[in-house]
Tab-separated table of C-alpha atoms in Angstrom:
chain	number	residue	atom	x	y	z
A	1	UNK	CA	181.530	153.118	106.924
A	2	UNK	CA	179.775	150.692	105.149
A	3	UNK	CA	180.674	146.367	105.443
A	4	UNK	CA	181.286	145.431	101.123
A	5	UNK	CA	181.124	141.405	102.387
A	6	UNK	CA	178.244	141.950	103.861
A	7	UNK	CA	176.608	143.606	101.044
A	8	UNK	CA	177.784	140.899	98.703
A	9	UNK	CA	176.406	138.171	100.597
A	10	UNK	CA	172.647	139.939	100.413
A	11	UNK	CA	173.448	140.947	96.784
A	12	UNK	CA	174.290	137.134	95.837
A	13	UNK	CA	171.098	136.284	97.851
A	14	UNK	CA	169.064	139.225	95.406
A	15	UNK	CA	170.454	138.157	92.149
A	16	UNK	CA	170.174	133.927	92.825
A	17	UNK	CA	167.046	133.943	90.744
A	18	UNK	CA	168.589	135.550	87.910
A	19	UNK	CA	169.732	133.351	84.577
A	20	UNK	CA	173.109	133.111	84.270
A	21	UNK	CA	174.827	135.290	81.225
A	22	UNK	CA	172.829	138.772	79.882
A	23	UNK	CA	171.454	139.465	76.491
A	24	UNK	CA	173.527	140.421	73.524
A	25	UNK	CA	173.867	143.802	71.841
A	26	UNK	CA	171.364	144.655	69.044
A	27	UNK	CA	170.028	148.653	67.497
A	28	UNK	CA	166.412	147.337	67.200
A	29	UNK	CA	163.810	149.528	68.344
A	30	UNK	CA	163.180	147.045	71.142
A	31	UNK	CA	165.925	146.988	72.202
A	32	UNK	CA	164.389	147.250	76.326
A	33	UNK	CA	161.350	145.576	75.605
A	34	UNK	CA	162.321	142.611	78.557
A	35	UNK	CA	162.081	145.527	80.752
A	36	UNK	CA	158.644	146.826	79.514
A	37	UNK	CA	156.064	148.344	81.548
A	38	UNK	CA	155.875	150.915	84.631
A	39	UNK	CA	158.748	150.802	87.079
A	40	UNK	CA	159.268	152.505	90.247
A	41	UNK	CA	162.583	152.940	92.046
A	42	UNK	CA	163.323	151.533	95.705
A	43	UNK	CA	164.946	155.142	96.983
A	44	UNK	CA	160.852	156.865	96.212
A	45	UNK	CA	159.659	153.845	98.624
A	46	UNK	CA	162.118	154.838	101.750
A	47	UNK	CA	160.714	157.983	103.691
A	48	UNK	CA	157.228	156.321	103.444
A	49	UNK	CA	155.995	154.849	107.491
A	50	UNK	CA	155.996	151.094	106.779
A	51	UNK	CA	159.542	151.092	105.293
A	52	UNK	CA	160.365	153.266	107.891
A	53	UNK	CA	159.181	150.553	110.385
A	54	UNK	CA	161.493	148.281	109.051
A	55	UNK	CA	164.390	150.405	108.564
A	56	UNK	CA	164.120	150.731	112.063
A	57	UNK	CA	164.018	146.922	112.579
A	58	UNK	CA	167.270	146.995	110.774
A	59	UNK	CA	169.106	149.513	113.289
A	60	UNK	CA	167.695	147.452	116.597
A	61	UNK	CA	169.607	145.075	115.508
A	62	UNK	CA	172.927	147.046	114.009
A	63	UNK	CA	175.574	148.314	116.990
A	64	UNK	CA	175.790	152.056	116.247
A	65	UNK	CA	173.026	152.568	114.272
A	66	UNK	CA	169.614	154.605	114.081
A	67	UNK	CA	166.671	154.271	111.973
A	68	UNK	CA	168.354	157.047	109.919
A	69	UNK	CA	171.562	156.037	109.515
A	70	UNK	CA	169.772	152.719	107.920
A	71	UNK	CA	168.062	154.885	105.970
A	72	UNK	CA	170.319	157.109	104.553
A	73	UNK	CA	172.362	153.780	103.950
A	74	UNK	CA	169.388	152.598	102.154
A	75	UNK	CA	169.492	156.028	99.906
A	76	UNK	CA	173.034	156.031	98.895
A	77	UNK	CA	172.593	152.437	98.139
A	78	UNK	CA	169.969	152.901	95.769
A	79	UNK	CA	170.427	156.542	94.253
A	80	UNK	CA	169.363	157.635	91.101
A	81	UNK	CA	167.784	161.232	90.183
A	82	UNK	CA	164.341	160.001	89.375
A	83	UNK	CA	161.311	158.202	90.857
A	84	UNK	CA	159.868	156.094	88.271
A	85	UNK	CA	160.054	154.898	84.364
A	86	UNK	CA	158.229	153.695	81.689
A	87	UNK	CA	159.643	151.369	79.474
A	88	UNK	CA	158.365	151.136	75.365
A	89	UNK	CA	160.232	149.116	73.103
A	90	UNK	CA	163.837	151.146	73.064
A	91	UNK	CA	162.454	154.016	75.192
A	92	UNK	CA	162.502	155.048	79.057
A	93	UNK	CA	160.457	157.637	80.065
A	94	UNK	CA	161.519	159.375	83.296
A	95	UNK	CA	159.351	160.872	85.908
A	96	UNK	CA	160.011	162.691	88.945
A	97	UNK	CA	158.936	162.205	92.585
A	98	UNK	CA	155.727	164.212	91.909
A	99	UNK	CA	155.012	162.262	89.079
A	100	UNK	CA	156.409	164.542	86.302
A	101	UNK	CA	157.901	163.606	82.849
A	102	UNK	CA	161.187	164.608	82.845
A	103	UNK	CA	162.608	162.996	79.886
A	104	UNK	CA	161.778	160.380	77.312
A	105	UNK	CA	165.215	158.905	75.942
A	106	UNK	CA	165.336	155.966	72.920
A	107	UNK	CA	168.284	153.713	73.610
A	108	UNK	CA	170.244	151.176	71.820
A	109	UNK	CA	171.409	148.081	72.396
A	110	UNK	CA	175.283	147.980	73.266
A	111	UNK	CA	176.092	144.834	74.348
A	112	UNK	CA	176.928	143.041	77.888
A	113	UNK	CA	179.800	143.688	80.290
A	114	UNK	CA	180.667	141.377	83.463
A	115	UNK	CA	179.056	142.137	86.842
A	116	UNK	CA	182.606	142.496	89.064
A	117	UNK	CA	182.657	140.002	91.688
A	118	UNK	CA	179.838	137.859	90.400
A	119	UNK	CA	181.309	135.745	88.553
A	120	UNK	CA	179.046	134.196	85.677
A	121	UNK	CA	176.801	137.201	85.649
A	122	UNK	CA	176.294	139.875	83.277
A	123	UNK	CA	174.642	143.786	82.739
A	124	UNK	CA	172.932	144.301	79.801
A	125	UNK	CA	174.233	147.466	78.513
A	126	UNK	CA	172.506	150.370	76.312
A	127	UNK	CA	173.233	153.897	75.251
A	128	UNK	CA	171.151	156.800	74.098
A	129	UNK	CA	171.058	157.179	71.357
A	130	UNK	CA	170.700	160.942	71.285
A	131	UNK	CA	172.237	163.198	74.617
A	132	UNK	CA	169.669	162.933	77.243
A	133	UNK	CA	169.375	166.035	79.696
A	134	UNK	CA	169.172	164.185	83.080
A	135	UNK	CA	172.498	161.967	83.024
A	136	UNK	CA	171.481	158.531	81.536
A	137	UNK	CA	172.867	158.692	78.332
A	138	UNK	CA	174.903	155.001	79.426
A	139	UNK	CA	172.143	152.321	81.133
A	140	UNK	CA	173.321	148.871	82.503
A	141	UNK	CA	170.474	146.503	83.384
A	142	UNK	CA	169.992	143.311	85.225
A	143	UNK	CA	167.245	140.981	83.792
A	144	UNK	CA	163.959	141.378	86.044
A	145	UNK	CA	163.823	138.926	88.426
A	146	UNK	CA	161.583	137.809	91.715
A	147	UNK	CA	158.306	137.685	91.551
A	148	UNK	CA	155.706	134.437	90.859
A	149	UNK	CA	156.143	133.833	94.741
A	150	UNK	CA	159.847	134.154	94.843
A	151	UNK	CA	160.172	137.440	96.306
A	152	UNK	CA	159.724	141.109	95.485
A	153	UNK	CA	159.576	141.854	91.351
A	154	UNK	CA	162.663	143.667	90.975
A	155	UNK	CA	165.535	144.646	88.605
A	156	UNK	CA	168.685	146.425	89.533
A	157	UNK	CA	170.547	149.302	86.938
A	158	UNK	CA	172.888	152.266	86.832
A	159	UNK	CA	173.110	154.982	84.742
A	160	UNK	CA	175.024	157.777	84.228
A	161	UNK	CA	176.986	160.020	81.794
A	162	UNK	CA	180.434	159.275	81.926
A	163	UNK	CA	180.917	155.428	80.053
A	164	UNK	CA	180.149	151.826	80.824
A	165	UNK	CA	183.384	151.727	82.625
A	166	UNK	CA	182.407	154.227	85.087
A	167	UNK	CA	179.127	152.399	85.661
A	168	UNK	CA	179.970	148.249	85.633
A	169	UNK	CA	183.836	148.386	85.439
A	170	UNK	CA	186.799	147.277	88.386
A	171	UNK	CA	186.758	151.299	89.858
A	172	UNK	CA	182.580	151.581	89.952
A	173	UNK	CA	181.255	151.461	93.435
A	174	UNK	CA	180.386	148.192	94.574
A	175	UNK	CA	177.364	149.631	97.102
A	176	UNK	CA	175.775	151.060	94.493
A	177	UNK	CA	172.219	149.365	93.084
A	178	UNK	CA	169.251	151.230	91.760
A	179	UNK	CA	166.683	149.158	92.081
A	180	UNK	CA	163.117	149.532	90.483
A	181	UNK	CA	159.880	147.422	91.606
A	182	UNK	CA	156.932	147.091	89.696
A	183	UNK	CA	154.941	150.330	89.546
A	184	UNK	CA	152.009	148.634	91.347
A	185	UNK	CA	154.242	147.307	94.358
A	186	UNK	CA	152.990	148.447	97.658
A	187	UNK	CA	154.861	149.913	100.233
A	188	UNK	CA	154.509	146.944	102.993
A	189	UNK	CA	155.902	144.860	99.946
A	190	UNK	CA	159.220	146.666	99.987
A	191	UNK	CA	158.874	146.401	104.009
A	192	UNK	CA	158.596	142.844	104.126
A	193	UNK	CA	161.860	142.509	101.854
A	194	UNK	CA	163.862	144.333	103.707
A	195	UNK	CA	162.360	142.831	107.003
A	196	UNK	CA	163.304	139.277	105.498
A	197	UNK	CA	166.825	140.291	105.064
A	198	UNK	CA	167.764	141.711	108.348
A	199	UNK	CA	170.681	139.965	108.818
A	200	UNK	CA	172.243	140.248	105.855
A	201	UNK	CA	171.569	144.475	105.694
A	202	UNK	CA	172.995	143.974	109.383
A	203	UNK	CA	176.522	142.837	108.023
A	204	UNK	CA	176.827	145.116	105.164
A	205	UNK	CA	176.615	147.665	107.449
A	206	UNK	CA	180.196	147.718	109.087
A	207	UNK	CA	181.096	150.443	111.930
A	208	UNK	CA	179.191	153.519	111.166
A	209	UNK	CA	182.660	155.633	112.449
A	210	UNK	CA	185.584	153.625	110.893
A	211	UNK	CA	186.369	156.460	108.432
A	212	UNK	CA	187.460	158.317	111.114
A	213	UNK	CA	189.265	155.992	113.413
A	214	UNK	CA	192.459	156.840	115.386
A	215	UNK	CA	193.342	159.986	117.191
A	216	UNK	CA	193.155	163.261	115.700
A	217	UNK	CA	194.003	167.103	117.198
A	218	UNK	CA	192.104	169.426	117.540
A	219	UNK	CA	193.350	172.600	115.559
A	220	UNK	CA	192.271	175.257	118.818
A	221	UNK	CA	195.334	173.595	120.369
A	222	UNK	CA	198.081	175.028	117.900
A	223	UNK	CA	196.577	179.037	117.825
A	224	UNK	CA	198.801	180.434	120.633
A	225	UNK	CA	202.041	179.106	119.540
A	226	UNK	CA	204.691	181.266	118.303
A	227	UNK	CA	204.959	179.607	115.402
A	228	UNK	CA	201.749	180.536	114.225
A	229	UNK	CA	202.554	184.013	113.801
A	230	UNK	CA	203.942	184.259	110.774
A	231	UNK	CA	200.480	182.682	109.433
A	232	UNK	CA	198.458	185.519	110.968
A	233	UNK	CA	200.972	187.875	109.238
A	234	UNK	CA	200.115	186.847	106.420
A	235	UNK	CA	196.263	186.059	106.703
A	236	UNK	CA	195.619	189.729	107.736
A	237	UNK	CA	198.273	191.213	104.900
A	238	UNK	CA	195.697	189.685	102.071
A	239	UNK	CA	192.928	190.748	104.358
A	240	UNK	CA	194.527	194.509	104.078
A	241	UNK	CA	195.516	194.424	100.393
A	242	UNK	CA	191.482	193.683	100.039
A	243	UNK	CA	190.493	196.546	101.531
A	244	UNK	CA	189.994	194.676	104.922
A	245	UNK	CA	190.620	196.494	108.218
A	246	UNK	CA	192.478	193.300	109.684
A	247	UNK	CA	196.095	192.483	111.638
A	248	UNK	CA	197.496	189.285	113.151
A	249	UNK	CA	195.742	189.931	116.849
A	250	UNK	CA	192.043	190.154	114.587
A	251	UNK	CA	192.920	187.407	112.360
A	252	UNK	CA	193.952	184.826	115.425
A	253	UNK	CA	190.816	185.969	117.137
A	254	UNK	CA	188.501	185.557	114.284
A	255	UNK	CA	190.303	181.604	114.111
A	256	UNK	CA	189.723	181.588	117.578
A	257	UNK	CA	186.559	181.823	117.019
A	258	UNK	CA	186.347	179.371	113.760
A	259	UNK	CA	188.018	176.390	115.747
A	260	UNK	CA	186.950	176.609	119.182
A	261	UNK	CA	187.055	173.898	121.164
A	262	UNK	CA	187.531	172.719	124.666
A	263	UNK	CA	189.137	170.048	124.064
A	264	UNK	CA	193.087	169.288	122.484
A	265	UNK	CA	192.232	165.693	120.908
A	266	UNK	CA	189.772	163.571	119.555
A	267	UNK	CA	189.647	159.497	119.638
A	268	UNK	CA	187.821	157.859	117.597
A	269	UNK	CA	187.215	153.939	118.309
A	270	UNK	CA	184.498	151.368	118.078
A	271	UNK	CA	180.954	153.270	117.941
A	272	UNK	CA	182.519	156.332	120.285
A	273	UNK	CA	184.306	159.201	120.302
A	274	UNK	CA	186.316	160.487	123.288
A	275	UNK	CA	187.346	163.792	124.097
A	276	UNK	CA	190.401	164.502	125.835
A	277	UNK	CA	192.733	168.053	126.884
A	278	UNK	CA	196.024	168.906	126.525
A	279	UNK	CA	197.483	166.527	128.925
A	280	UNK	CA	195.468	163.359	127.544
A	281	UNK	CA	192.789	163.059	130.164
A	282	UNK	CA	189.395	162.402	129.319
A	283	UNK	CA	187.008	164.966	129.223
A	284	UNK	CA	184.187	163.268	127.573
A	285	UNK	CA	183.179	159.595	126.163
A	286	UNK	CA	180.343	159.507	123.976
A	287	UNK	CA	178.581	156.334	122.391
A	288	UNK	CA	176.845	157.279	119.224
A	289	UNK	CA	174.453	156.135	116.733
A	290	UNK	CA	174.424	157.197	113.136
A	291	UNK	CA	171.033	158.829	112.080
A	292	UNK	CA	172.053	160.076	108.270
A	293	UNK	CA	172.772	163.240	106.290
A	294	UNK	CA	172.556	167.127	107.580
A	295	UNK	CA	173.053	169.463	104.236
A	296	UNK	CA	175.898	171.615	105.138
A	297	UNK	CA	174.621	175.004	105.216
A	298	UNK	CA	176.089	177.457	102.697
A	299	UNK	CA	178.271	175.017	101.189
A	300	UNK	CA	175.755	173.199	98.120
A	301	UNK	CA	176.505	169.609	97.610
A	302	UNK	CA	178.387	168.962	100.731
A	303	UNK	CA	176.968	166.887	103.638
A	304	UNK	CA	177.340	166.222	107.226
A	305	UNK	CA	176.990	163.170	108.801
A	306	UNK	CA	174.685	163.079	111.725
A	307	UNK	CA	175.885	160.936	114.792
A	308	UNK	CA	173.413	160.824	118.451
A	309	UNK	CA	174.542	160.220	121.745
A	310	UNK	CA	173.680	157.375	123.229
A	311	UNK	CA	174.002	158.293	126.683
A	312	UNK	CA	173.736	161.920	128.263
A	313	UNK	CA	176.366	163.628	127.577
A	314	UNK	CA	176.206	167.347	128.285
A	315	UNK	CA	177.173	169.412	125.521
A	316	UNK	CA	178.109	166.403	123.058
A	317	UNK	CA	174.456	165.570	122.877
A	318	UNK	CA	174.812	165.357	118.702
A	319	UNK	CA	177.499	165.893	116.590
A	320	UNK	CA	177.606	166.447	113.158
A	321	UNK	CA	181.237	165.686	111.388
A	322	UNK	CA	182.099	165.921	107.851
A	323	UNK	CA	184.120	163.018	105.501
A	324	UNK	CA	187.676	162.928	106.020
A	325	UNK	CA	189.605	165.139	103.555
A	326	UNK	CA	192.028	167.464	102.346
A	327	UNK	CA	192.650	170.770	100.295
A	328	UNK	CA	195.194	170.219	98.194
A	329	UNK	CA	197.607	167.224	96.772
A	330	UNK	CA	199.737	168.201	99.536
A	331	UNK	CA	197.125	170.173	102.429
A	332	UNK	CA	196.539	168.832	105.964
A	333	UNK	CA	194.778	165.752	105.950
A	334	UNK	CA	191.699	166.859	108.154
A	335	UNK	CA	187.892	166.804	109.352
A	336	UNK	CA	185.393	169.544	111.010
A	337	UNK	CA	182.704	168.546	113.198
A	338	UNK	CA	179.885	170.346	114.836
A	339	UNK	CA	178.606	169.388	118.504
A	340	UNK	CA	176.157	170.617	121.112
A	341	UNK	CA	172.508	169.483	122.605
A	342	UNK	CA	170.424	171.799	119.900
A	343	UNK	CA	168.908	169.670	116.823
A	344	UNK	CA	171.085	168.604	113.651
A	345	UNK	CA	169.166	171.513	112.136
A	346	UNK	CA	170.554	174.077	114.611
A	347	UNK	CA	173.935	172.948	114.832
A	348	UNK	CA	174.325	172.996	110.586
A	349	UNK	CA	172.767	176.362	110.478
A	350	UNK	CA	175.014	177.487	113.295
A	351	UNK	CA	172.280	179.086	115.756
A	352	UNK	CA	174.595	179.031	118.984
A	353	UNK	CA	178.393	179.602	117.208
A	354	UNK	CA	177.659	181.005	114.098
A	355	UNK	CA	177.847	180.057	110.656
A	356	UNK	CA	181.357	180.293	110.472
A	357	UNK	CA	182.507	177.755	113.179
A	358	UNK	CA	184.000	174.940	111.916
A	359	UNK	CA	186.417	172.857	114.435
A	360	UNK	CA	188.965	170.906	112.787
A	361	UNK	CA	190.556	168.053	113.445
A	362	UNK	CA	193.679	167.233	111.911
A	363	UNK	CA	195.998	163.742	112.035
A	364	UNK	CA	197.489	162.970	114.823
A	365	UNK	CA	201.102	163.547	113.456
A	366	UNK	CA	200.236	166.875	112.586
A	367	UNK	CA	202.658	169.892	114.059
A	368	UNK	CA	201.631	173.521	115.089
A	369	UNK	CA	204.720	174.212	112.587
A	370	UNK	CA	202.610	171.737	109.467
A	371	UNK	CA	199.329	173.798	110.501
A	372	UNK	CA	200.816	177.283	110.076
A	373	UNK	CA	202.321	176.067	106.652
A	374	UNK	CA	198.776	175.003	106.286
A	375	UNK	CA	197.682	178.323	106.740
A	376	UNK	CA	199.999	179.984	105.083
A	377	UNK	CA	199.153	178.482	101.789
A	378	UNK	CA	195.383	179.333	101.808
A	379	UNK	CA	196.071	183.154	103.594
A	380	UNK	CA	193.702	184.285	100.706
A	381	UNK	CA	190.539	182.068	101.194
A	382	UNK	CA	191.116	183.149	104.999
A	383	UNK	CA	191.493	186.453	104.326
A	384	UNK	CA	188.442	186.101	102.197
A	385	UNK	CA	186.227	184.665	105.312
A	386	UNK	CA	187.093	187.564	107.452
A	387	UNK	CA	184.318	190.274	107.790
């Protein structure tokens, strides 16, 4: 979704006032102390009303984008599961949004490692150097920088439990930067950064639907084959041998039901989505912006993404469409999405469908006779959803 050049051209731009090379490794007890001192981090700054003012600035001038898709850009760019720190010597003490200890955690000094795709620059690395509870037992630092009338006081880390590798190395995720800001930097400070860096936040942005370009069919259109029989067979025999009251008619009903759609294919290009029947006509084309995350309701951890029409569109209003995925090594490469005119909230708590509907959109070479094989292989989990 997101444009990598783009973000390395305003990360180049963030880091040009940084020395060249990082420190080297050392156990003393101050081992952080060029990071001493109160810290907050950028993600506690982005719901407040002046950064949300310039977030907004941002998606004026990015095709396909709302103030909340910035944002939620913004948030995955920046994530990290506290608020603030205070730095002593060796130790970071952790607080929470409300301002909360969580943790205080001594580190050592464990060398440097290369910053991939920056060629010259370094991360000052550190471990704990007893388990921490929230995640940061590995730290990687960049030295503070900005500041003195050179821009916004700012340092960028990551940390996380796994190892350095997972953190700094080749596979880490290149649009991902905690940032933290002196502790006494106002919020119209971290506006007017982001407001001087339109353009570049602009191109790092890419096409907000290119994870799900191309065509893809809509399940609905495979349930009254023939071939789909034997997959209802077998749904409603694990329904039975659970003490289920459920045959093949039920089961293709209650699927019915779970993948309804009126339309046979989906086609996803540009910034819109059109919606097309059986024969290939167009039912529906619908110009979106992205406006962030929905939690999926009933399913912790997992996330829709929110998309608005652009244009009135009856009945495609908003949609709300999960990542691109599958079940299995070998399971049907697939999406579900939500749609209607009712708020994100509505349509991921399922107010006018129920909770259970969930149309699915599978690749475009997919067969009614791949989909029952589909279902076939997970007749227990259905059999399992059925009331």
């Amino acid at each position: 979704m997101f444009n990598k050049k783009g973000f390395s051209a305003l990360l180049f731009l963030l880091l040009s006032l940084m020395l060249l090379g990082g420190c080297g490794g050392s156990d003393s007890p101050g081992a952080l102390s060029a990071w001493s001192g109160g810290w907050r981090t950028m993600v506690s700054y982005l719901d407040d009303p002046l950064v949300q003012a310039a977030c907004e600035t941002v998606a004026d001038a990015a095709p396909g984008y709302g103030t909340g898709g910035v944002t939620q850009f913004l948030k995955n760019m920046y994530r990290c599961d506290f608020s603030a720190m205070e730095i002593s010597g060796g130790s970071v003490t952790f607080f929470d949004e409300e301002g909360s200890e969580l943790e205080t955690v001594l580190y050592r000094a464990a060398g440097t490692a290369p910053m991939a795709g920056y060629e010259g620059m370094n991360w000052s690395l550190f471990e704990a150097v007893t388990q921490p509870e929230e995640g940061c037992r590995y730290l990687a630092a960049t030295e503070v920088h900005g500041g003195d009338g050179e821009g916004m006081e700012h340092w960028h880390f990551r940390c996380g439990d796994a190892s350095f590798e997972a953190l700094v190395g080749e596979a880490a995720d290149p649009l991902w930067w905690p940032t933290a800001v002196a502790d006494d930097t106002a919020a119209q400070v971290v506006a007017d950064d982001i407001l001087s860096e339109v353009d570049a936040y602009v191109a790092m942005l890419g096409e907000p639907l290119s994870a799900w370009k191309g065509t893809w069919v809509s399940v609905a259109s495979f349930l009254d084959d023939p071939a789909m029989d034997a997959a209802y067979d077998a749904v409603a025999a694990e329904a039975q041998a659970a003490g289920k009251n459920h045959d093949a008619a039920s089961v293709k009903a209650f699927l019915e039901a779970m993948f309804e759609t009126p339309f046979a294919f989906v086609v996803v290009e540009g910034d819109a989505l059109s919606f097309l029947d059986a024969s290939g006509a167009t039912l529906a084309r619908v110009p979106v912006s992205y406006e962030g995350q929905v939690a999926m309701v009933g399913y912790d951890g997992y996330y829709w993404e929110h998309f608005q029409a652009r244009e009135a569109v009856a009945g495609y209003g908003r949609l709300l469409m999960s990542a691109v995925h599958s079940d299995g090594e070998d399971a049907m490469v697939h999406w579900h999405l939500r749609f209607g005119d009712g708020t994100a909230e509505e349509l991921a708590q399922g107010l006018d469908k129920g909770p259970l509907w969930f149309p699915t959109c599978a690749g475009e070479e997919t067969t009614v006779e791949s989909f029952a094989e589909d279902v076939l292989g997970e007749a227990a989990a259905y059999a399992q959803m059925l009331p």
